[in-house]
Amino acid sequence: MRYRIILLFLILTNLAFSQEKDTTVVFKKRVLESTEVDFLASYYKQDGIHSSVSGGMGSEDLTDAASNITIAMPMNDDDVLTVDFGLSAYTSASSSNINPFNASGASGGRGDDDDDDRAAATSPYGTPWQASSGASAQDVLASVLVNYSHSSDDRNFIWNADVSFSNEYDYTSIGFGGGIVKLINDKNTEFSLKANAYLDQWRPIYPTELHEYDRYGANFLNQGYFSGITVLDQSGNASTSYLPSAFESIKSVNRNSYSASFGYSQVVNKRMQFSLFFDLLQQDGLLSTPYHRIYFADKANYYIGQPEYINNYESQSNVGVYKLADDIERLPNTRFKLPIGARLNYYVNEYLKIRTYYRFYSDNWDIQSHTASLELPIKVSERFTVTPLYRYYTQTQSKYFAPYETHLSTEKYYTSDYDLSTFDAHQYGLGVTYTDIFMGSKIWKFGIKNVDFRFNHYDRSDGLSANIVTVGLKFVMQ
């Protein structure tokens, strides 16, 4: 499961500037007149009932606070260097249950090799409906992206190159890429091409029970974390039969992603502009998530915790028992994605604009989706614009998906991640933008060009709901 809000602002403006060339004075617009800084902060809160860490059932409560600072600096008349720094910190009930047995003060590790992580509690317990207190309950993602762009003298051709790096506890990503933009027809027609590659590496974290099995083998119930802990069967009786023999540790930890994006934009007239795009994306390597549990329908059930809660395990009234996994999510090591989309913007009058968007998506895991959105920026005064927005999304499920405790152990690939299920989603939002073209308000040497506030509410048909608040500020050095 990946819950991340990655927010990037890349800025290009054109302002007049004169220079000396030979003996004739010519005028050339600078790509960027002075340094600009964008600051973005967001707060995200969600909840749901289909935790992938708990095999497709359990709390998806999560909060994420993120911030981005983007600095665009003119190197000369034609070149701009843009640096984006991002930081995102989350707490999650779902990921905390990589080791769910912390509610009683049991192991506080992420499934690491420290036997002493388990406290002296004789009856550890957990529940998929509550967060445990282990280290996996929270994490921080740090990222940086550097982009360099160059524009031709006539501003009809632009090339750019970028490199990126991000890191969190169990995942590191290095990316690089570049692109070109060609404008013709008095800049009314634009063609673009961009390519990127991301070379990522997992540091796999396994659910506690599978980590111990991988470490000690078939006798793991008498060693390490499980030494002295009672495992229960479906009837609530002590059992020594739990053996997740389907589990094997991951051998290859790399994930590589490659993308090529093609775009076409056309100004139709003074009121209308449309654009078309399609992307080609290929992924190779470890495409499953190592700490997503799987429960097989044809295997016996085993638990740790308080036996009185076993019979209502799937109810949120279960506050004292957690089911031990049969295996982790297994998915193919290749995936091909093809999104195709279009935008249409229409200028109604000085007070109202219409922005529309549509995208069709398909991949070789049998997922197909449709996305449609509408934004209506309404200028309520010289400085304030209010933007109501709506987004609809629908998708079919992957052929590898099945709900909690539905997969069979004879299958080759399996996941109970509801991000790969069939669902519909609605997003409603409202944005308010304050613009000060004269930048009368200042912070140190920077004038505030605009302030943007947005609130969005998200509802998914599988029970997931979320709210996100974002605040953005744009500064220009004076």
CSV table of C-alpha atoms in Angstrom, one decimal:
chain,number,residue,atom,x,y,z
A,1,MET,CA,0.0,0.0,0.0
A,2,ARG,CA,1.3,3.3,-1.0
A,3,TYR,CA,-0.3,6.5,0.4
A,4,ARG,CA,1.6,9.4,-0.7
A,5,ILE,CA,0.9,12.9,-1.8
A,6,ILE,CA,3.7,14.1,-4.1
A,7,LEU,CA,3.1,17.8,-5.1
A,8,LEU,CA,5.3,19.5,-7.7
A,9,PHE,CA,5.1,23.1,-9.0
A,10,LEU,CA,7.3,23.9,-12.0
A,11,ILE,CA,7.2,27.6,-13.1
A,12,LEU,CA,7.7,29.2,-16.5
A,13,THR,CA,6.9,32.9,-17.1
A,14,ASN,CA,7.9,35.4,-19.8
A,15,LEU,CA,8.9,39.0,-19.0
A,16,ALA,CA,10.5,41.7,-21.2
A,17,PHE,CA,14.3,42.2,-21.1
A,18,SER,CA,16.7,44.0,-23.5
A,19,GLN,CA,20.2,43.1,-24.3
A,20,GLU,CA,23.1,44.2,-26.6
A,21,LYS,CA,23.9,42.0,-29.6
A,22,ASP,CA,26.5,43.0,-32.2
A,23,THR,CA,25.8,46.7,-32.8
A,24,THR,CA,22.0,46.4,-32.9
A,25,VAL,CA,19.8,46.6,-29.8
A,26,VAL,CA,17.2,43.7,-29.9
A,27,PHE,CA,14.6,42.8,-27.4
A,28,LYS,CA,14.2,39.2,-26.1
A,29,LYS,CA,11.8,38.1,-23.5
A,30,ARG,CA,13.4,36.3,-20.6
A,31,VAL,CA,12.1,32.9,-19.8
A,32,LEU,CA,12.1,33.9,-16.1
A,33,GLU,CA,12.8,37.4,-14.9
A,34,SER,CA,13.7,36.7,-11.3
A,35,THR,CA,13.7,33.9,-8.8
A,36,GLU,CA,10.3,32.5,-7.9
A,37,VAL,CA,9.4,30.3,-4.9
A,38,ASP,CA,6.4,28.1,-4.4
A,39,PHE,CA,5.4,26.8,-1.1
A,40,LEU,CA,2.8,24.1,-0.7
A,41,ALA,CA,1.5,22.5,2.5
A,42,SER,CA,-1.2,19.8,2.7
A,43,TYR,CA,-3.0,17.7,5.3
A,44,TYR,CA,-4.6,14.5,4.3
A,45,LYS,CA,-6.9,12.3,6.4
A,46,GLN,CA,-8.6,9.0,5.4
A,47,ASP,CA,-10.4,6.0,6.8
A,48,GLY,CA,-11.8,2.8,5.3
A,49,ILE,CA,-12.5,-0.9,6.1
A,50,HIS,CA,-10.2,-2.8,3.6
A,51,SER,CA,-6.6,-2.7,4.9
A,52,SER,CA,-4.2,-4.5,2.6
A,53,VAL,CA,-1.8,-5.1,5.5
A,54,SER,CA,-4.5,-7.1,7.2
A,55,GLY,CA,-5.4,-9.1,4.0
A,56,GLY,CA,-8.2,-6.9,2.7
A,57,MET,CA,-10.1,-6.3,5.9
A,58,GLY,CA,-9.4,-3.8,8.7
A,59,SER,CA,-8.9,-0.1,9.5
A,60,GLU,CA,-7.4,2.1,6.8
A,61,ASP,CA,-7.1,5.1,9.1
A,62,LEU,CA,-4.2,7.3,7.9
A,63,THR,CA,-3.1,10.9,8.3
A,64,ASP,CA,-0.4,12.6,6.2
A,65,ALA,CA,1.2,16.0,6.5
A,66,ALA,CA,3.2,17.1,3.5
A,67,SER,CA,5.1,20.2,2.4
A,68,ASN,CA,6.9,21.2,-0.8
A,69,ILE,CA,9.2,24.1,-1.6
A,70,THR,CA,9.9,24.8,-5.3
A,71,ILE,CA,12.6,27.3,-6.3
A,72,ALA,CA,12.9,28.4,-9.9
A,73,MET,CA,16.0,30.4,-10.6
A,74,PRO,CA,16.9,32.1,-14.0
A,75,MET,CA,20.5,31.1,-15.0
A,76,ASN,CA,20.4,33.6,-17.9
A,77,ASP,CA,17.9,34.8,-20.5
A,78,ASP,CA,17.2,31.3,-21.8
A,79,ASP,CA,17.8,28.8,-19.0
A,80,VAL,CA,16.0,28.1,-15.7
A,81,LEU,CA,17.0,25.8,-12.9
A,82,THR,CA,14.2,24.5,-10.8
A,83,VAL,CA,14.7,22.6,-7.5
A,84,ASP,CA,11.8,21.0,-5.6
A,85,PHE,CA,12.1,19.7,-2.0
A,86,GLY,CA,9.4,17.6,-0.5
A,87,LEU,CA,8.7,16.1,2.9
A,88,SER,CA,5.8,13.9,3.8
A,89,ALA,CA,5.1,12.4,7.3
A,90,TYR,CA,2.3,9.9,7.9
A,91,THR,CA,0.8,7.8,10.7
A,92,SER,CA,-1.2,4.8,9.7
A,93,ALA,CA,-3.3,2.2,11.5
A,94,SER,CA,-3.0,-0.1,8.6
A,95,SER,CA,0.8,-0.1,8.2
A,96,SER,CA,1.2,-0.2,12.0
A,97,ASN,CA,-0.2,-3.8,11.8
A,98,ILE,CA,2.8,-5.1,10.0
A,99,ASN,CA,3.4,-6.0,13.6
A,100,PRO,CA,-0.1,-5.9,15.1
A,101,PHE,CA,0.9,-7.3,18.5
A,102,ASN,CA,1.8,-3.9,20.1
A,103,ALA,CA,-1.5,-3.1,21.7
A,104,SER,CA,-0.3,-5.1,24.7
A,105,GLY,CA,3.3,-3.9,24.7
A,106,ALA,CA,4.6,-6.8,22.6
A,107,SER,CA,7.1,-6.4,19.8
A,108,GLY,CA,7.8,-2.9,18.8
A,109,GLY,CA,10.0,-3.7,15.8
A,110,ARG,CA,9.2,-3.7,12.1
A,111,GLY,CA,9.8,-7.4,11.9
A,112,ASP,CA,13.5,-7.0,12.4
A,113,ASP,CA,16.0,-9.3,13.9
A,114,ASP,CA,15.9,-8.2,17.5
A,115,ASP,CA,14.4,-10.9,19.8
A,116,ASP,CA,14.3,-8.4,22.7
A,117,ASP,CA,11.7,-6.4,20.8
A,118,ARG,CA,9.0,-8.5,22.5
A,119,ALA,CA,8.2,-7.3,25.9
A,120,ALA,CA,7.4,-9.8,28.7
A,121,ALA,CA,3.7,-9.8,28.1
A,122,THR,CA,2.4,-13.3,28.3
A,123,SER,CA,-0.6,-12.8,26.1
A,124,PRO,CA,0.1,-10.3,23.3
A,125,TYR,CA,-2.9,-9.3,21.2
A,126,GLY,CA,-3.8,-7.1,18.3
A,127,THR,CA,-6.7,-6.3,16.0
A,128,PRO,CA,-7.1,-5.2,12.4
A,129,TRP,CA,-9.4,-2.5,13.5
A,130,GLN,CA,-7.0,-0.6,15.7
A,131,ALA,CA,-3.5,0.8,15.3
A,132,SER,CA,-0.6,-0.9,17.1
A,133,SER,CA,2.2,1.1,18.6
A,134,GLY,CA,5.1,-0.2,16.6
A,135,ALA,CA,7.7,1.7,14.5
A,136,SER,CA,5.8,0.9,11.3
A,137,ALA,CA,2.9,3.1,12.5
A,138,GLN,CA,4.7,6.1,11.0
A,139,ASP,CA,7.2,7.1,8.4
A,140,VAL,CA,8.7,10.1,6.6
A,141,LEU,CA,9.2,10.4,2.9
A,142,ALA,CA,11.9,12.9,1.8
A,143,SER,CA,12.3,13.8,-1.9
A,144,VAL,CA,14.2,16.2,-4.1
A,145,LEU,CA,13.8,16.9,-7.9
A,146,VAL,CA,16.2,19.1,-10.0
A,147,ASN,CA,15.1,20.3,-13.4
A,148,TYR,CA,17.1,22.3,-16.0
A,149,SER,CA,15.3,23.8,-19.0
A,150,HIS,CA,16.6,25.8,-22.0
A,151,SER,CA,14.5,27.8,-24.5
A,152,SER,CA,15.6,28.8,-28.0
A,153,ASP,CA,15.9,32.5,-28.9
A,154,ASP,CA,12.5,32.5,-30.6
A,155,ARG,CA,11.0,30.6,-27.7
A,156,ASN,CA,9.6,28.0,-30.1
A,157,PHE,CA,11.7,25.1,-28.9
A,158,ILE,CA,12.4,24.0,-25.2
A,159,TRP,CA,14.3,21.1,-23.9
A,160,ASN,CA,14.6,20.1,-20.3
A,161,ALA,CA,16.4,17.4,-18.2
A,162,ASP,CA,15.7,16.3,-14.6
A,163,VAL,CA,17.0,14.0,-11.9
A,164,SER,CA,15.1,13.0,-8.7
A,165,PHE,CA,15.7,11.1,-5.5
A,166,SER,CA,13.3,10.0,-2.7
A,167,ASN,CA,13.7,7.9,0.3
A,168,GLU,CA,11.7,6.4,3.2
A,169,TYR,CA,12.2,3.6,5.6
A,170,ASP,CA,11.7,0.6,3.3
A,171,TYR,CA,12.0,2.2,-0.2
A,172,THR,CA,14.5,4.3,-2.2
A,173,SER,CA,13.9,5.8,-5.7
A,174,ILE,CA,16.3,7.4,-8.2
A,175,GLY,CA,14.8,9.0,-11.3
A,176,PHE,CA,16.0,10.8,-14.4
A,177,GLY,CA,14.5,12.0,-17.6
A,178,GLY,CA,14.1,14.8,-20.1
A,179,GLY,CA,11.8,16.2,-22.7
A,180,ILE,CA,11.3,18.6,-25.6
A,181,VAL,CA,8.5,21.0,-26.5
A,182,LYS,CA,8.0,22.4,-30.0
A,183,LEU,CA,5.7,25.4,-30.8
A,184,ILE,CA,4.5,26.3,-34.2
A,185,ASN,CA,1.7,28.4,-35.8
A,186,ASP,CA,2.6,31.5,-33.8
A,187,LYS,CA,2.8,29.4,-30.7
A,188,ASN,CA,-0.9,28.3,-31.1
A,189,THR,CA,0.2,24.7,-31.6
A,190,GLU,CA,2.4,22.7,-29.3
A,191,PHE,CA,3.9,19.3,-29.5
A,192,SER,CA,5.7,17.7,-26.5
A,193,LEU,CA,7.7,14.5,-25.8
A,194,LYS,CA,9.0,13.4,-22.4
A,195,ALA,CA,10.7,10.3,-21.1
A,196,ASN,CA,11.5,9.2,-17.6
A,197,ALA,CA,13.1,6.3,-15.8
A,198,TYR,CA,12.9,5.4,-12.1
A,199,LEU,CA,15.2,2.9,-10.6
A,200,ASP,CA,13.8,1.9,-7.2
A,201,GLN,CA,14.8,-0.5,-4.5
A,202,TRP,CA,12.8,-2.1,-1.7
A,203,ARG,CA,14.1,-3.0,1.7
A,204,PRO,CA,11.4,-5.6,2.3
A,205,ILE,CA,9.5,-5.6,5.6
A,206,TYR,CA,7.5,-8.7,6.3
A,207,PRO,CA,4.5,-9.3,8.7
A,208,THR,CA,5.9,-10.4,12.0
A,209,GLU,CA,4.8,-14.0,11.8
A,210,LEU,CA,6.2,-14.5,8.3
A,211,HIS,CA,9.5,-12.8,9.3
A,212,GLU,CA,9.9,-15.3,12.2
A,213,TYR,CA,9.1,-18.3,9.9
A,214,ASP,CA,11.6,-17.1,7.4
A,215,ARG,CA,14.3,-16.7,10.1
A,216,TYR,CA,13.8,-19.9,12.1
A,217,GLY,CA,12.1,-22.3,9.7
A,218,ALA,CA,9.4,-24.9,10.6
A,219,ASN,CA,10.3,-24.8,14.3
A,220,PHE,CA,9.7,-21.0,14.6
A,221,LEU,CA,6.9,-21.3,17.1
A,222,ASN,CA,9.4,-22.3,19.8
A,223,GLN,CA,12.0,-19.6,19.0
A,224,GLY,CA,12.4,-15.8,18.7
A,225,TYR,CA,9.3,-13.8,18.9
A,226,PHE,CA,6.9,-16.7,19.3
A,227,SER,CA,8.8,-18.3,22.2
A,228,GLY,CA,6.3,-18.6,25.0
A,229,ILE,CA,3.4,-17.2,23.0
A,230,THR,CA,0.2,-19.2,22.5
A,231,VAL,CA,-1.2,-19.6,19.0
A,232,LEU,CA,-4.9,-20.3,18.8
A,233,ASP,CA,-6.9,-22.3,16.2
A,234,GLN,CA,-10.4,-21.4,15.0
A,235,SER,CA,-12.0,-22.9,18.1
A,236,GLY,CA,-9.8,-20.8,20.4
A,237,ASN,CA,-7.7,-23.7,21.5
A,238,ALA,CA,-3.9,-23.7,21.8
A,239,SER,CA,-2.3,-25.1,18.6
A,240,THR,CA,1.2,-25.8,17.3
A,241,SER,CA,0.0,-26.5,13.7
A,242,TYR,CA,0.4,-23.0,12.2
A,243,LEU,CA,2.9,-23.3,9.4
A,244,PRO,CA,2.9,-20.7,6.5
A,245,SER,CA,4.7,-23.0,4.1
A,246,ALA,CA,3.6,-20.9,1.1
A,247,PHE,CA,5.8,-18.1,2.2
A,248,GLU,CA,9.2,-17.5,0.7
A,249,SER,CA,11.3,-14.4,1.2
A,250,ILE,CA,11.7,-12.0,-1.8
A,251,LYS,CA,14.9,-12.6,-3.8
A,252,SER,CA,14.9,-9.6,-6.1
A,253,VAL,CA,14.2,-6.2,-4.5
A,254,ASN,CA,14.4,-3.9,-7.5
A,255,ARG,CA,11.6,-2.1,-9.2
A,256,ASN,CA,12.2,-0.2,-12.5
A,257,SER,CA,9.7,2.1,-14.2
A,258,TYR,CA,10.0,3.6,-17.6
A,259,SER,CA,7.6,6.1,-19.2
A,260,ALA,CA,7.2,8.1,-22.5
A,261,SER,CA,4.6,10.9,-22.7
A,262,PHE,CA,3.3,12.5,-25.9
A,263,GLY,CA,1.3,15.7,-26.0
A,264,TYR,CA,-0.5,17.9,-28.5
A,265,SER,CA,-2.1,21.2,-27.6
A,266,GLN,CA,-4.0,23.6,-29.9
A,267,VAL,CA,-5.4,27.1,-29.4
A,268,VAL,CA,-8.6,26.9,-31.5
A,269,ASN,CA,-9.7,30.5,-31.1
A,270,LYS,CA,-9.6,33.3,-28.5
A,271,ARG,CA,-12.0,31.3,-26.2
A,272,MET,CA,-11.1,27.7,-26.7
A,273,GLN,CA,-8.0,25.5,-26.2
A,274,PHE,CA,-7.7,21.7,-26.2
A,275,SER,CA,-5.0,19.2,-25.7
A,276,LEU,CA,-4.5,15.5,-26.2
A,277,PHE,CA,-2.0,13.2,-24.6
A,278,PHE,CA,-1.1,9.5,-24.2
A,279,ASP,CA,1.6,7.8,-22.1
A,280,LEU,CA,3.4,4.5,-22.4
A,281,LEU,CA,4.5,3.0,-19.1
A,282,GLN,CA,6.4,-0.2,-18.4
A,283,GLN,CA,7.3,-1.5,-14.9
A,284,ASP,CA,9.6,-4.4,-14.1
A,285,GLY,CA,10.7,-6.0,-10.9
A,286,LEU,CA,9.1,-6.3,-7.5
A,287,LEU,CA,5.6,-4.9,-8.1
A,288,SER,CA,3.9,-6.4,-5.1
A,289,THR,CA,4.1,-4.9,-1.5
A,290,PRO,CA,6.0,-7.2,0.9
A,291,TYR,CA,3.9,-6.5,3.9
A,292,HIS,CA,0.5,-7.1,2.4
A,293,ARG,CA,-0.9,-10.2,4.0
A,294,ILE,CA,-2.9,-12.9,2.2
A,295,TYR,CA,-5.3,-15.4,3.8
A,296,PHE,CA,-6.2,-18.5,1.8
A,297,ALA,CA,-9.7,-20.0,1.8
A,298,ASP,CA,-8.4,-23.5,1.7
A,299,LYS,CA,-6.1,-23.1,4.7
A,300,ALA,CA,-6.9,-23.4,8.5
A,301,ASN,CA,-7.0,-20.2,10.5
A,302,TYR,CA,-4.7,-19.4,13.4
A,303,TYR,CA,-4.6,-16.4,15.7
A,304,ILE,CA,-2.8,-14.6,18.5
A,305,GLY,CA,-4.8,-12.8,21.2
A,306,GLN,CA,-8.0,-13.2,23.2
A,307,PRO,CA,-10.1,-16.2,22.0
A,308,GLU,CA,-13.4,-14.7,22.8
A,309,TYR,CA,-13.0,-12.3,19.8
A,310,ILE,CA,-12.3,-15.0,17.2
A,311,ASN,CA,-15.9,-15.6,16.1
A,312,ASN,CA,-16.5,-11.9,15.4
A,313,TYR,CA,-13.0,-11.3,13.9
A,314,GLU,CA,-14.3,-9.3,10.9
A,315,SER,CA,-16.4,-7.0,13.1
A,316,GLN,CA,-15.1,-3.7,14.4
A,317,SER,CA,-16.1,-5.0,17.9
A,318,ASN,CA,-13.0,-7.3,17.7
A,319,VAL,CA,-10.5,-5.5,19.9
A,320,GLY,CA,-8.4,-8.4,21.0
A,321,VAL,CA,-7.3,-11.0,18.4
A,322,TYR,CA,-5.3,-11.0,15.1
A,323,LYS,CA,-5.2,-13.6,12.4
A,324,LEU,CA,-1.8,-15.0,11.3
A,325,ALA,CA,-1.0,-14.8,7.5
A,326,ASP,CA,-0.7,-17.6,5.1
A,327,ASP,CA,1.5,-15.6,2.7
A,328,ILE,CA,2.2,-12.2,1.3
A,329,GLU,CA,0.8,-10.5,-1.8
A,330,ARG,CA,2.3,-12.0,-5.0
A,331,LEU,CA,2.0,-10.2,-8.4
A,332,PRO,CA,3.7,-10.5,-11.8
A,333,ASN,CA,7.1,-8.8,-12.2
A,334,THR,CA,6.0,-6.9,-15.3
A,335,ARG,CA,3.2,-4.4,-15.9
A,336,PHE,CA,2.3,-2.3,-19.0
A,337,LYS,CA,0.1,0.8,-18.6
A,338,LEU,CA,-1.5,2.9,-21.3
A,339,PRO,CA,-3.4,6.2,-20.3
A,340,ILE,CA,-5.0,8.3,-23.1
A,341,GLY,CA,-6.6,11.6,-22.3
A,342,ALA,CA,-7.8,15.1,-23.4
A,343,ARG,CA,-8.4,18.5,-21.9
A,344,LEU,CA,-10.7,21.2,-23.1
A,345,ASN,CA,-10.7,24.8,-21.7
A,346,TYR,CA,-13.2,27.4,-22.6
A,347,TYR,CA,-13.2,31.1,-21.8
A,348,VAL,CA,-16.9,32.1,-21.3
A,349,ASN,CA,-16.2,35.7,-20.2
A,350,GLU,CA,-14.0,37.6,-17.8
A,351,TYR,CA,-15.8,36.1,-14.8
A,352,LEU,CA,-16.1,32.4,-15.8
A,353,LYS,CA,-13.9,29.7,-17.4
A,354,ILE,CA,-14.6,26.1,-17.9
A,355,ARG,CA,-11.9,23.4,-17.6
A,356,THR,CA,-12.7,19.8,-18.5
A,357,TYR,CA,-10.6,16.7,-18.4
A,358,TYR,CA,-11.0,13.0,-19.5
A,359,ARG,CA,-8.7,10.0,-19.3
A,360,PHE,CA,-9.0,6.4,-20.3
A,361,TYR,CA,-6.6,3.9,-18.7
A,362,SER,CA,-5.8,0.3,-19.5
A,363,ASP,CA,-3.1,-2.2,-18.4
A,364,ASN,CA,-2.2,-5.8,-18.8
A,365,TRP,CA,-3.4,-6.7,-15.3
A,366,ASP,CA,-7.0,-6.3,-16.8
A,367,ILE,CA,-7.7,-2.9,-15.1
A,368,GLN,CA,-9.5,-0.4,-17.2
A,369,SER,CA,-10.6,3.0,-15.8
A,370,HIS,CA,-12.3,6.2,-16.8
A,371,THR,CA,-11.7,9.6,-15.2
A,372,ALA,CA,-13.6,12.8,-15.9
A,373,SER,CA,-13.4,16.1,-14.1
A,374,LEU,CA,-14.8,19.6,-14.3
A,375,GLU,CA,-13.5,22.9,-12.8
A,376,LEU,CA,-15.3,26.3,-13.0
A,377,PRO,CA,-13.0,29.2,-12.0
A,378,ILE,CA,-15.3,32.1,-11.1
A,379,LYS,CA,-13.7,35.5,-10.8
A,380,VAL,CA,-15.6,37.2,-7.9
A,381,SER,CA,-13.3,40.3,-7.8
A,382,GLU,CA,-10.1,41.7,-9.2
A,383,ARG,CA,-8.1,39.6,-6.8
A,384,PHE,CA,-10.3,36.6,-5.8
A,385,THR,CA,-11.2,33.6,-7.8
A,386,VAL,CA,-13.4,30.8,-6.5
A,387,THR,CA,-13.2,27.4,-8.2
A,388,PRO,CA,-15.7,24.6,-7.5
A,389,LEU,CA,-14.6,21.2,-8.9
A,390,TYR,CA,-15.8,17.7,-9.3
A,391,ARG,CA,-14.0,14.5,-10.4
A,392,TYR,CA,-15.5,11.1,-11.2
A,393,TYR,CA,-13.5,7.9,-11.4
A,394,THR,CA,-14.4,4.2,-12.1
A,395,GLN,CA,-12.3,1.1,-12.7
A,396,THR,CA,-12.6,-2.6,-13.2
A,397,GLN,CA,-10.7,-5.0,-11.0
A,398,SER,CA,-7.4,-6.7,-11.7
A,399,LYS,CA,-7.5,-10.4,-12.6
A,400,TYR,CA,-5.2,-11.0,-9.6
A,401,PHE,CA,-7.5,-9.5,-7.0
A,402,ALA,CA,-9.9,-11.2,-4.7
A,403,PRO,CA,-11.4,-10.1,-1.3
A,404,TYR,CA,-10.3,-11.2,2.1
A,405,GLU,CA,-9.9,-15.0,2.6
A,406,THR,CA,-11.0,-15.8,-1.0
A,407,HIS,CA,-7.8,-16.7,-2.8
A,408,LEU,CA,-6.7,-20.3,-3.0
A,409,SER,CA,-3.2,-21.6,-2.2
A,410,THR,CA,-3.1,-23.2,-5.7
A,411,GLU,CA,-3.0,-19.8,-7.4
A,412,LYS,CA,0.2,-18.3,-8.7
A,413,TYR,CA,-0.6,-14.6,-8.2
A,414,TYR,CA,-2.9,-13.1,-5.5
A,415,THR,CA,-3.7,-9.7,-3.9
A,416,SER,CA,-6.4,-8.4,-1.6
A,417,ASP,CA,-5.4,-4.7,-2.2
A,418,TYR,CA,-8.6,-2.9,-2.9
A,419,ASP,CA,-6.7,-0.3,-5.0
A,420,LEU,CA,-6.8,-3.1,-7.6
A,421,SER,CA,-10.5,-3.9,-7.1
A,422,THR,CA,-13.6,-2.7,-8.9
A,423,PHE,CA,-14.9,0.6,-7.5
A,424,ASP,CA,-16.3,4.1,-8.3
A,425,ALA,CA,-15.1,7.3,-6.7
A,426,HIS,CA,-16.4,10.8,-6.4
A,427,GLN,CA,-14.3,13.9,-5.4
A,428,TYR,CA,-15.8,17.2,-4.6
A,429,GLY,CA,-13.8,20.3,-4.0
A,430,LEU,CA,-13.6,24.1,-3.7
A,431,GLY,CA,-10.6,26.3,-4.3
A,432,VAL,CA,-10.1,30.0,-3.4
A,433,THR,CA,-7.2,31.9,-5.1
A,434,TYR,CA,-6.0,35.4,-4.1
A,435,THR,CA,-3.8,37.1,-6.7
A,436,ASP,CA,-1.7,40.3,-6.2
A,437,ILE,CA,-0.2,41.1,-9.6
A,438,PHE,CA,1.6,44.1,-8.1
A,439,MET,CA,2.9,42.0,-5.2
A,440,GLY,CA,2.3,44.7,-2.6
A,441,SER,CA,2.6,42.2,0.3
A,442,LYS,CA,6.2,41.0,1.0
A,443,ILE,CA,8.2,38.6,3.0
A,444,TRP,CA,11.8,39.7,3.1
A,445,LYS,CA,12.8,40.3,-0.5
A,446,PHE,CA,9.9,38.3,-1.9
A,447,GLY,CA,6.6,39.7,-3.0
A,448,ILE,CA,3.5,37.4,-2.6
A,449,LYS,CA,2.1,36.9,-6.1
A,450,ASN,CA,-0.8,34.6,-5.2
A,451,VAL,CA,-2.2,32.5,-2.4
A,452,ASP,CA,-4.2,29.3,-3.2
A,453,PHE,CA,-6.4,27.3,-0.8
A,454,ARG,CA,-8.2,24.1,-1.7
A,455,PHE,CA,-10.4,21.6,0.1
A,456,ASN,CA,-11.4,18.2,-1.4
A,457,HIS,CA,-13.6,15.4,-0.2
A,458,TYR,CA,-13.2,11.9,-1.6
A,459,ASP,CA,-15.6,9.0,-1.4
A,460,ARG,CA,-15.0,5.5,-2.8
A,461,SER,CA,-17.6,2.8,-3.2
A,462,ASP,CA,-15.6,0.3,-1.2
A,463,GLY,CA,-15.9,2.3,1.9
A,464,LEU,CA,-12.8,4.5,1.7
A,465,SER,CA,-13.3,8.2,2.3
A,466,ALA,CA,-10.8,11.1,2.7
A,467,ASN,CA,-10.4,14.8,3.1
A,468,ILE,CA,-7.4,16.9,2.0
A,469,VAL,CA,-6.6,20.5,2.6
A,470,THR,CA,-3.9,22.3,0.7
A,471,VAL,CA,-2.4,25.8,0.9
A,472,GLY,CA,-0.1,27.2,-1.7
A,473,LEU,CA,1.9,30.5,-1.9
A,474,LYS,CA,3.9,31.9,-4.8
A,475,PHE,CA,6.7,34.4,-4.1
A,476,VAL,CA,8.7,36.4,-6.6
A,477,MET,CA,12.0,38.0,-5.7
A,478,GLN,CA,11.9,41.8,-6.1
